[in-house]
CSV table of C-alpha atoms in Angstrom, one decimal:
chain,number,residue,atom,x,y,z
O,1195,MET,CA,17.8,96.0,383.8
O,1196,TYR,CA,18.2,94.6,387.3
O,1197,CYS,CA,15.9,97.4,388.5
O,1198,PHE,CA,13.1,95.9,386.3
O,1199,ARG,CA,13.5,92.3,387.5
O,1200,HIS,CA,10.2,92.3,389.3
O,1201,LEU,CA,8.1,93.3,386.3
O,1202,ALA,CA,6.2,90.4,384.8
O,1203,SER,CA,6.2,91.9,381.3
O,1204,TYR,CA,8.2,94.7,379.6
O,1205,LYS,CA,10.0,95.6,376.3
O,1206,ILE,CA,13.4,97.0,375.6
O,1207,LEU,CA,14.4,99.4,372.9
O,1208,VAL,CA,18.2,99.1,372.3
O,1209,CYS,CA,19.7,102.2,370.7
O,1210,GLY,CA,23.0,101.2,369.0
O,1211,GLY,CA,24.5,98.7,366.6
O,1212,ASP,CA,24.6,94.9,366.6
O,1213,GLY,CA,27.3,94.9,369.3
O,1214,THR,CA,25.1,96.9,371.7
O,1215,VAL,CA,22.2,94.4,371.1
O,1216,GLY,CA,24.6,91.6,371.8
O,1217,TRP,CA,25.8,93.2,375.0
O,1218,THR,CA,22.1,93.8,376.1
O,1219,LEU,CA,21.3,90.1,375.5
O,1220,SER,CA,24.3,89.0,377.5
O,1221,CYS,CA,23.2,91.2,380.4
O,1222,LEU,CA,19.7,89.7,380.2
O,1223,ASP,CA,21.3,86.2,380.4
O,1224,ILE,CA,22.7,87.2,383.8
O,1225,VAL,CA,19.7,89.2,385.1
O,1226,GLY,CA,17.1,86.9,383.7
O,1227,GLN,CA,18.0,84.2,386.2
O,1228,ASP,CA,16.4,86.2,389.0
O,1229,ALA,CA,13.8,88.1,386.9
O,1230,ALA,CA,10.0,87.6,386.7
O,1231,CYS,CA,10.4,88.2,382.9
O,1232,ASN,CA,13.5,86.3,381.9
O,1233,ALA,CA,13.2,86.9,378.2
O,1234,PRO,CA,11.7,90.4,377.4
O,1235,PRO,CA,11.3,91.3,373.7
O,1236,ILE,CA,14.0,93.5,372.3
O,1237,ALA,CA,13.7,96.1,369.5
O,1238,PRO,CA,16.9,97.6,368.0
O,1239,LEU,CA,17.1,101.2,367.0
O,1240,PRO,CA,19.9,100.9,364.4
O,1241,LEU,CA,22.7,103.4,365.2
O,1242,GLY,CA,25.6,101.1,364.2
O,1243,THR,CA,27.5,100.7,360.9
O,1244,GLY,CA,26.2,97.4,359.5
O,1245,ASN,CA,23.0,96.9,361.6
O,1246,ASP,CA,22.6,93.4,360.2
O,1247,LEU,CA,20.4,92.1,363.0
O,1248,SER,CA,18.1,95.2,362.7
O,1249,ARG,CA,17.8,94.5,359.0
O,1250,VAL,CA,16.8,90.9,359.5
O,1251,LEU,CA,14.2,91.8,362.2
O,1252,ARG,CA,12.8,94.5,359.9
O,1253,TRP,CA,13.8,97.5,362.0
O,1254,GLY,CA,15.7,99.1,359.2
O,1255,SER,CA,19.2,99.6,357.9
O,1256,GLY,CA,19.9,102.7,360.0
O,1257,TYR,CA,18.2,105.4,362.0
O,1258,SER,CA,17.7,108.8,360.3
O,1259,SER,CA,17.1,112.1,362.0
O,1260,ALA,CA,13.9,112.3,359.9
O,1261,ASP,CA,12.5,109.3,361.8
O,1262,ASP,CA,9.9,110.3,364.4
O,1263,PRO,CA,10.8,109.0,367.9
O,1264,LEU,CA,7.2,108.8,368.9
O,1265,THR,CA,6.4,106.7,365.9
O,1266,ILE,CA,9.3,104.4,366.7
O,1267,LEU,CA,8.0,103.9,370.3
O,1268,LYS,CA,4.5,103.1,369.0
O,1269,ASP,CA,6.0,100.6,366.6
O,1270,VAL,CA,7.9,98.9,369.5
O,1271,VAL,CA,4.7,98.6,371.5
O,1272,ALA,CA,2.7,97.1,368.6
O,1273,ALA,CA,5.5,95.0,367.0
O,1274,GLU,CA,5.1,91.3,366.5
O,1275,GLU,CA,7.5,89.1,368.5
O,1276,VAL,CA,9.8,86.7,366.6
O,1277,LYS,CA,12.3,84.2,367.8
O,1278,LEU,CA,16.1,84.4,367.3
O,1279,ASP,CA,18.5,81.6,367.7
O,1280,ARG,CA,21.6,82.2,369.8
O,1281,TRP,CA,24.6,80.0,369.6
O,1282,THR,CA,27.4,79.0,372.0
O,1283,LEU,CA,30.9,79.1,370.6
O,1284,ILE,CA,33.6,77.3,372.5
O,1285,VAL,CA,37.2,78.2,371.6
O,1286,ARG,CA,39.8,75.6,372.6
O,1287,PRO,CA,43.4,76.7,371.9
O,1288,GLU,CA,46.0,74.1,371.2
O,1289,GLU,CA,48.3,76.1,373.5
O,1290,ASP,CA,47.1,78.1,376.5
O,1291,PHE,CA,46.1,81.7,375.8
O,1292,LYS,CA,48.4,84.4,377.2
O,1293,ASP,CA,46.7,86.2,380.0
O,1294,GLU,CA,46.5,89.5,378.0
O,1295,THR,CA,45.0,87.7,375.0
O,1296,LYS,CA,42.5,85.9,377.2
O,1297,LEU,CA,41.4,89.2,378.8
O,1298,ALA,CA,41.1,90.9,375.5
O,1299,LEU,CA,38.8,88.2,374.2
O,1300,GLU,CA,36.6,88.3,377.2
O,1301,LEU,CA,36.3,92.1,377.1
O,1302,GLN,CA,35.7,92.4,373.4
O,1303,THR,CA,33.3,89.5,372.9
O,1304,ASN,CA,31.4,89.3,376.3
O,1305,ALA,CA,33.1,85.9,376.6
O,1306,SER,CA,33.6,83.9,379.7
O,1307,ASN,CA,36.1,81.3,380.8
O,1308,THR,CA,34.8,77.7,381.0
O,1309,ASN,CA,37.6,76.7,383.3
O,1310,GLU,CA,38.0,73.6,381.1
O,1311,ASP,CA,41.3,73.3,379.1
O,1312,ASN,CA,41.6,77.1,379.1
O,1313,SER,CA,38.6,77.3,376.8
O,1314,ILE,CA,36.7,80.5,376.1
O,1315,MET,CA,32.9,80.6,375.6
O,1316,ILE,CA,31.3,83.2,373.4
O,1317,ILE,CA,27.6,83.8,372.6
O,1318,MET,CA,27.0,84.4,368.9
O,1319,ASN,CA,23.8,86.2,367.6
O,1320,ASN,CA,24.7,87.1,364.0
O,1321,TYR,CA,27.6,85.3,362.4
O,1322,PHE,CA,31.4,84.8,362.6
O,1323,GLY,CA,34.1,84.7,360.0
O,1324,ILE,CA,37.5,83.2,359.5
O,1325,GLY,CA,40.0,84.4,357.0
O,1326,ILE,CA,39.7,87.5,354.9
O,1327,ASP,CA,36.4,88.6,356.4
O,1328,ALA,CA,37.8,88.4,359.9
O,1329,ASP,CA,41.1,90.0,358.8
O,1330,LEU,CA,39.2,93.0,357.4
O,1331,SER,CA,37.0,93.3,360.5
O,1332,LEU,CA,40.0,93.2,362.8
O,1333,ASP,CA,41.8,96.0,360.9
O,1334,PHE,CA,38.6,98.1,361.2
O,1335,HIS,CA,38.3,97.4,364.9
O,1336,ASN,CA,41.9,98.3,365.5
O,1337,ALA,CA,41.6,101.6,363.5
O,1338,ARG,CA,38.4,102.5,365.4
O,1339,SER,CA,40.1,101.7,368.8
O,1340,GLU,CA,43.0,104.0,367.9
O,1341,ASN,CA,40.8,107.0,366.9
O,1342,PRO,CA,37.3,106.4,368.2
O,1343,SER,CA,36.3,110.1,367.8
O,1344,LYS,CA,36.7,109.8,364.0
O,1345,PHE,CA,34.3,106.9,363.7
O,1346,ASN,CA,31.2,108.9,364.4
O,1347,SER,CA,29.2,108.5,361.2
O,1348,ARG,CA,27.9,105.5,359.2
O,1349,ILE,CA,29.2,106.9,355.9
O,1350,HIS,CA,32.8,107.4,357.3
O,1351,ASN,CA,32.8,103.9,358.8
O,1352,LYS,CA,31.8,102.3,355.5
O,1353,GLY,CA,34.5,104.4,353.8
O,1354,VAL,CA,37.1,103.0,356.1
O,1355,TYR,CA,35.9,99.5,355.4
O,1356,PHE,CA,36.2,100.1,351.7
O,1357,LYS,CA,39.7,101.5,351.9
O,1358,ILE,CA,40.8,98.5,354.0
O,1359,GLY,CA,39.3,96.2,351.5
O,1360,LEU,CA,41.2,97.8,348.6
O,1361,ARG,CA,44.5,97.3,350.5
O,1362,LYS,CA,43.6,93.6,351.0
O,1363,MET,CA,43.3,93.3,347.2
O,1364,ILE,CA,46.9,94.2,346.9
O,1365,ASN,CA,48.3,92.0,349.6
O,1366,ARG,CA,46.4,88.7,349.4
O,1367,THR,CA,48.8,86.3,351.1
O,1368,ILE,CA,47.6,86.3,354.7
O,1369,CYS,CA,44.5,84.0,354.1
O,1370,LYS,CA,45.6,82.2,351.0
O,1371,ASP,CA,44.8,78.4,350.9
O,1372,LEU,CA,42.5,78.6,354.0
O,1373,HIS,CA,40.9,75.4,352.8
O,1374,LYS,CA,44.2,73.6,353.4
O,1375,GLN,CA,44.5,74.9,356.9
O,1376,ILE,CA,41.1,74.1,358.4
O,1377,VAL,CA,38.8,71.1,358.8
O,1378,VAL,CA,35.1,71.7,359.0
O,1379,ILE,CA,32.7,69.1,360.5
O,1380,ALA,CA,29.0,69.8,360.2
O,1381,ASP,CA,26.7,67.5,362.2
O,1382,GLY,CA,29.4,64.8,362.3
O,1383,LYS,CA,30.3,64.9,358.6
O,1384,ILE,CA,33.5,66.4,357.1
O,1385,VAL,CA,32.7,69.2,354.7
O,1386,ILE,CA,34.8,69.1,351.5
O,1387,LEU,CA,36.2,72.7,351.0
O,1388,PRO,CA,36.9,74.2,347.6
O,1389,PRO,CA,39.8,76.7,347.3
O,1390,ILE,CA,38.7,79.6,349.6
O,1391,GLU,CA,40.3,82.4,351.6
O,1392,GLY,CA,37.3,83.0,353.9
O,1393,LEU,CA,34.7,81.1,355.8
O,1394,VAL,CA,31.5,82.6,357.2
O,1395,VAL,CA,29.1,80.8,359.6
O,1396,LEU,CA,25.7,82.5,359.5
O,1397,ASN,CA,22.8,82.6,362.0
O,1398,ILE,CA,21.1,85.5,360.2
O,1399,LEU,CA,20.7,86.2,356.5
O,1400,SER,CA,22.4,89.6,356.6
O,1401,TRP,CA,26.2,90.0,356.6
O,1402,GLY,CA,28.5,92.9,356.3
O,1403,GLY,CA,25.8,95.6,356.3
O,1404,GLY,CA,23.0,94.0,354.3
O,1405,ALA,CA,24.7,91.5,352.0
O,1406,ASN,CA,23.3,88.0,351.7
O,1407,PRO,CA,26.1,85.5,351.0
O,1408,TRP,CA,23.7,82.5,351.2
O,1409,ASN,CA,21.3,83.9,348.6
O,1410,VAL,CA,18.0,82.7,350.0
O,1411,GLU,CA,16.3,83.2,346.6
O,1412,LYS,CA,18.4,80.4,345.0
O,1413,HIS,CA,16.6,77.1,345.2
O,1414,ASP,CA,18.7,74.1,346.2
O,1415,ASP,CA,17.3,70.6,347.0
O,1416,GLU,CA,20.4,69.9,349.2
O,1417,PHE,CA,19.5,72.7,351.7
O,1418,VAL,CA,16.4,73.9,353.5
O,1419,ARG,CA,15.3,77.5,353.3
O,1420,PRO,CA,17.1,79.2,356.2
O,1421,THR,CA,15.6,81.4,358.9
O,1422,HIS,CA,17.0,83.0,362.1
O,1423,TYR,CA,15.0,80.6,364.3
O,1424,ASP,CA,15.4,77.2,362.6
O,1425,GLY,CA,18.1,75.8,364.8
O,1426,LEU,CA,20.6,75.6,361.9
O,1427,LEU,CA,23.7,77.5,360.9
O,1428,GLU,CA,24.7,78.2,357.3
O,1429,ILE,CA,28.4,77.8,356.3
O,1430,VAL,CA,29.6,79.8,353.3
O,1431,GLY,CA,32.9,80.0,351.6
O,1432,ILE,CA,34.6,83.1,350.0
O,1433,SER,CA,37.1,82.5,347.3
O,1434,GLY,CA,39.0,85.8,347.7
O,1435,VAL,CA,38.9,89.6,348.2
O,1436,VAL,CA,37.2,90.2,344.8
O,1437,HIS,CA,34.6,87.6,345.5
O,1438,MET,CA,33.9,89.2,348.9
O,1439,GLY,CA,33.5,92.6,347.2
O,1440,GLN,CA,31.0,91.1,344.8
O,1441,ILE,CA,29.0,89.7,347.7
O,1442,TYR,CA,29.1,93.1,349.5
O,1443,SER,CA,27.8,94.8,346.4
O,1444,GLY,CA,25.1,92.3,345.7
O,1445,LEU,CA,26.7,91.2,342.4
O,1446,GLY,CA,27.6,87.7,343.7
O,1447,THR,CA,26.9,85.2,346.4
O,1448,GLY,CA,29.0,83.0,348.6
O,1449,ILE,CA,29.8,79.3,348.1
O,1450,ARG,CA,27.2,77.2,349.9
O,1451,LEU,CA,29.0,74.6,351.9
O,1452,ALA,CA,26.7,73.2,354.6
O,1453,GLN,CA,23.8,73.6,357.0
O,1454,ALA,CA,24.1,72.2,360.5
O,1455,ALA,CA,23.1,72.4,364.1
O,1456,HIS,CA,26.6,71.5,365.4
O,1457,VAL,CA,29.8,72.7,363.7
O,1458,ILE,CA,33.4,71.9,364.6
O,1459,LEU,CA,36.3,73.9,363.1
O,1460,THR,CA,39.8,72.6,363.6
O,1461,PHE,CA,42.9,74.5,362.5
O,1462,LEU,CA,45.8,72.3,361.2
O,1463,TYR,CA,48.6,74.7,362.1
């Protein structure tokens, strides 16, 4: 991308999953400071497992070999440009990170050290989870890191996710009573949490491979209709593994907790 820094206008086709899109955006954050076009439009060609960002931006749930590459390129040229909010997450540990933990965070999340109280800064494009969702995602990440050659198809990857989820249904102690272990402040107001085992903070209305935990079709006078460019985050609770499975399958929705432009999460342990 540095080679194209002198171009006044260009578009980027990112072939990969949501992580690849995030990495590309992080590179543009660096290169854009010296570029004639500091924010070129990006189109994702969805090759990942979940492809949530691609779904929201209407580029599809996954690339198929039947898709015509020339048609895709024409679509990229003709596509309408839309905005996407991006958020800064600052992680401030109560105790200093160990050097290896800090390095792992920086490598895996494109994070950077703020040099302030040993904090880590992460740029978020899609969403992040705490509790059972994060626990499942971590197990999947570790399994893929151990045997990357086996994770070469979307169907296989989703199958592994499903197996991990079944195991979580048997052992449900790790995230029990999450609502007693965390304080959520949204735009300066404390959010009263119901009994939950998972918390998801959303920037886009697609999660876990196409699920919509917020349920945008449900009308609620307390909240505004969310978009991925409204300057607001949606906070959703998950009561347990079964509830999470219902959301994934489209048979249920998350527990709406708050909408906010500034969120503080504090762990009590």
